[in-house]
CSV table of C-alpha atoms in Angstrom, one decimal:
chain,number,residue,atom,x,y,z
A,1,GLU,CA,18.1,-0.6,-18.1
A,2,ILE,CA,14.5,-0.9,-16.7
A,3,LYS,CA,13.2,-1.8,-20.1
A,4,ARG,CA,15.3,-5.0,-20.1
A,5,MET,CA,13.5,-6.3,-17.1
A,6,GLY,CA,10.2,-6.7,-18.9
A,7,PRO,CA,7.0,-4.9,-18.3
A,8,VAL,CA,7.3,-2.3,-15.5
A,9,HIS,CA,4.0,-1.2,-14.0
A,10,GLY,CA,5.4,1.2,-11.4
A,11,LEU,CA,8.4,2.3,-9.4
A,12,ILE,CA,8.7,2.5,-5.6
A,13,PHE,CA,11.1,5.1,-4.2
A,14,LEU,CA,12.3,4.6,-0.7
A,15,PHE,CA,13.3,7.6,1.4
A,16,LYS,CA,14.6,7.8,4.9
A,17,TRP,CA,11.8,9.0,7.2
A,18,LYS,CA,12.4,12.3,8.9
A,19,PRO,CA,10.0,13.6,11.6
A,20,VAL,CA,9.1,16.8,9.8
A,21,LYS,CA,5.6,18.1,9.7
A,22,ARG,CA,4.6,19.4,6.3
A,23,GLU,CA,1.4,19.7,4.4
A,24,VAL,CA,1.2,17.8,1.2
A,25,ALA,CA,-1.6,18.5,-1.3
A,26,ILE,CA,-3.2,15.4,-2.6
A,27,VAL,CA,-4.2,15.8,-6.3
A,28,ASP,CA,-7.4,14.0,-7.0
A,29,ALA,CA,-6.8,12.7,-10.5
A,30,GLU,CA,-9.6,10.6,-11.9
A,31,SER,CA,-7.2,8.6,-14.1
A,32,VAL,CA,-4.9,7.6,-11.2
A,33,TYR,CA,-6.0,5.3,-8.3
A,34,PHE,CA,-4.5,6.4,-5.1
A,35,ALA,CA,-5.1,5.2,-1.5
A,36,LYS,CA,-3.4,7.3,1.2
A,37,GLN,CA,-1.4,5.3,3.7
A,38,ILE,CA,-3.3,5.1,7.0
A,39,VAL,CA,-1.9,1.9,8.3
A,40,THR,CA,1.6,2.2,9.9
A,41,ASN,CA,4.4,-0.1,8.8
A,42,ALA,CA,2.7,-1.0,5.6
A,43,CYS,CA,4.6,1.2,3.2
A,44,ALA,CA,5.6,-1.5,0.7
A,45,THR,CA,2.2,-3.1,0.7
A,46,GLN,CA,0.5,0.2,0.2
A,47,ALA,CA,2.8,1.1,-2.7
A,48,ILE,CA,2.4,-2.3,-4.4
A,49,VAL,CA,-1.4,-2.2,-4.1
A,50,ASN,CA,-1.5,1.3,-5.5
A,51,ILE,CA,0.7,0.2,-8.4
A,52,LEU,CA,-1.4,-2.9,-9.1
A,53,LEU,CA,-4.7,-1.0,-9.0
A,54,ASN,CA,-3.3,1.3,-11.7
A,55,ALA,CA,-1.7,-1.3,-13.9
A,56,GLU,CA,-3.4,-2.0,-17.2
A,57,GLY,CA,-3.5,-5.5,-18.6
A,58,VAL,CA,-2.6,-7.2,-15.2
A,59,ASP,CA,-4.8,-9.8,-13.7
A,60,ILE,CA,-5.1,-8.5,-10.1
A,61,GLY,CA,-7.5,-11.3,-9.0
A,62,LYS,CA,-11.0,-11.3,-7.6
A,63,GLU,CA,-10.2,-9.8,-4.2
A,64,LEU,CA,-8.3,-6.7,-5.5
A,65,GLU,CA,-10.8,-6.3,-8.3
A,66,GLU,CA,-13.7,-6.2,-5.8
A,67,PHE,CA,-11.7,-3.9,-3.5
A,68,LYS,CA,-11.0,-1.5,-6.4
A,69,SER,CA,-14.6,-1.4,-7.5
A,70,PHE,CA,-15.8,-0.8,-3.9
A,71,THR,CA,-13.3,2.0,-3.2
A,72,LEU,CA,-13.2,3.7,-6.6
A,73,PRO,CA,-15.9,6.3,-5.7
A,74,LEU,CA,-14.1,7.1,-2.4
A,75,GLY,CA,-11.4,9.7,-1.8
A,76,PRO,CA,-7.7,8.7,-1.1
A,77,GLU,CA,-8.0,8.8,2.7
A,78,GLN,CA,-11.2,6.7,2.8
A,79,ARG,CA,-9.5,4.2,0.4
A,80,GLY,CA,-6.6,4.0,2.8
A,81,GLU,CA,-8.9,3.3,5.7
A,82,CYS,CA,-10.6,0.6,3.7
A,83,MET,CA,-7.3,-1.0,2.9
A,84,GLY,CA,-6.5,-1.3,6.6
A,85,SER,CA,-9.7,-3.1,7.2
A,86,GLN,CA,-9.3,-5.7,4.5
A,87,ASP,CA,-8.6,-9.2,6.0
A,88,VAL,CA,-7.0,-10.5,2.8
A,89,LEU,CA,-4.6,-7.6,2.5
A,90,ARG,CA,-3.7,-7.8,6.1
A,91,SER,CA,-3.1,-11.5,5.9
A,92,VAL,CA,-0.9,-11.3,2.8
A,93,HIS,CA,1.0,-8.3,4.3
A,94,ASN,CA,1.6,-10.2,7.6
A,95,SER,CA,2.8,-13.3,5.8
A,96,PHE,CA,5.9,-11.4,4.7
A,97,SER,CA,6.9,-10.1,8.1
A,98,LYS,CA,9.9,-11.7,9.7
A,99,PRO,CA,9.1,-14.1,12.5
A,100,GLN,CA,9.6,-12.7,16.0
A,101,CYS,CA,10.7,-14.8,19.0
A,102,PHE,CA,8.9,-14.7,22.2
A,103,GLN,CA,10.2,-12.1,24.5
A,104,PHE,CA,9.9,-12.4,28.3
A,105,GLU,CA,9.8,-9.4,30.4
A,106,GLU,CA,11.9,-9.5,33.5
A,107,THR,CA,10.0,-8.8,36.7
């Protein structure tokens, strides 16, 4: 069924978060771009950027191309830290958040 949708460049699997501490080994594969999630509440953005930076034949634009070139020599954790400091990524991510009403604290 996925093939009928057109080109698929990646899949995002969503799992319910469980507060369990476990060690996960990160495989440093040269052929796969991976930035570890450092920024909280950015799961979807993180997944989409990782997919885009691995997609072949997709125009990812100047900003993502420059970001990929700059972070390519870095490790996954450092890439994740760089992702959190990118104004363009933060701005795009925040543009999709739901608006919040002002909340007044009772005193």
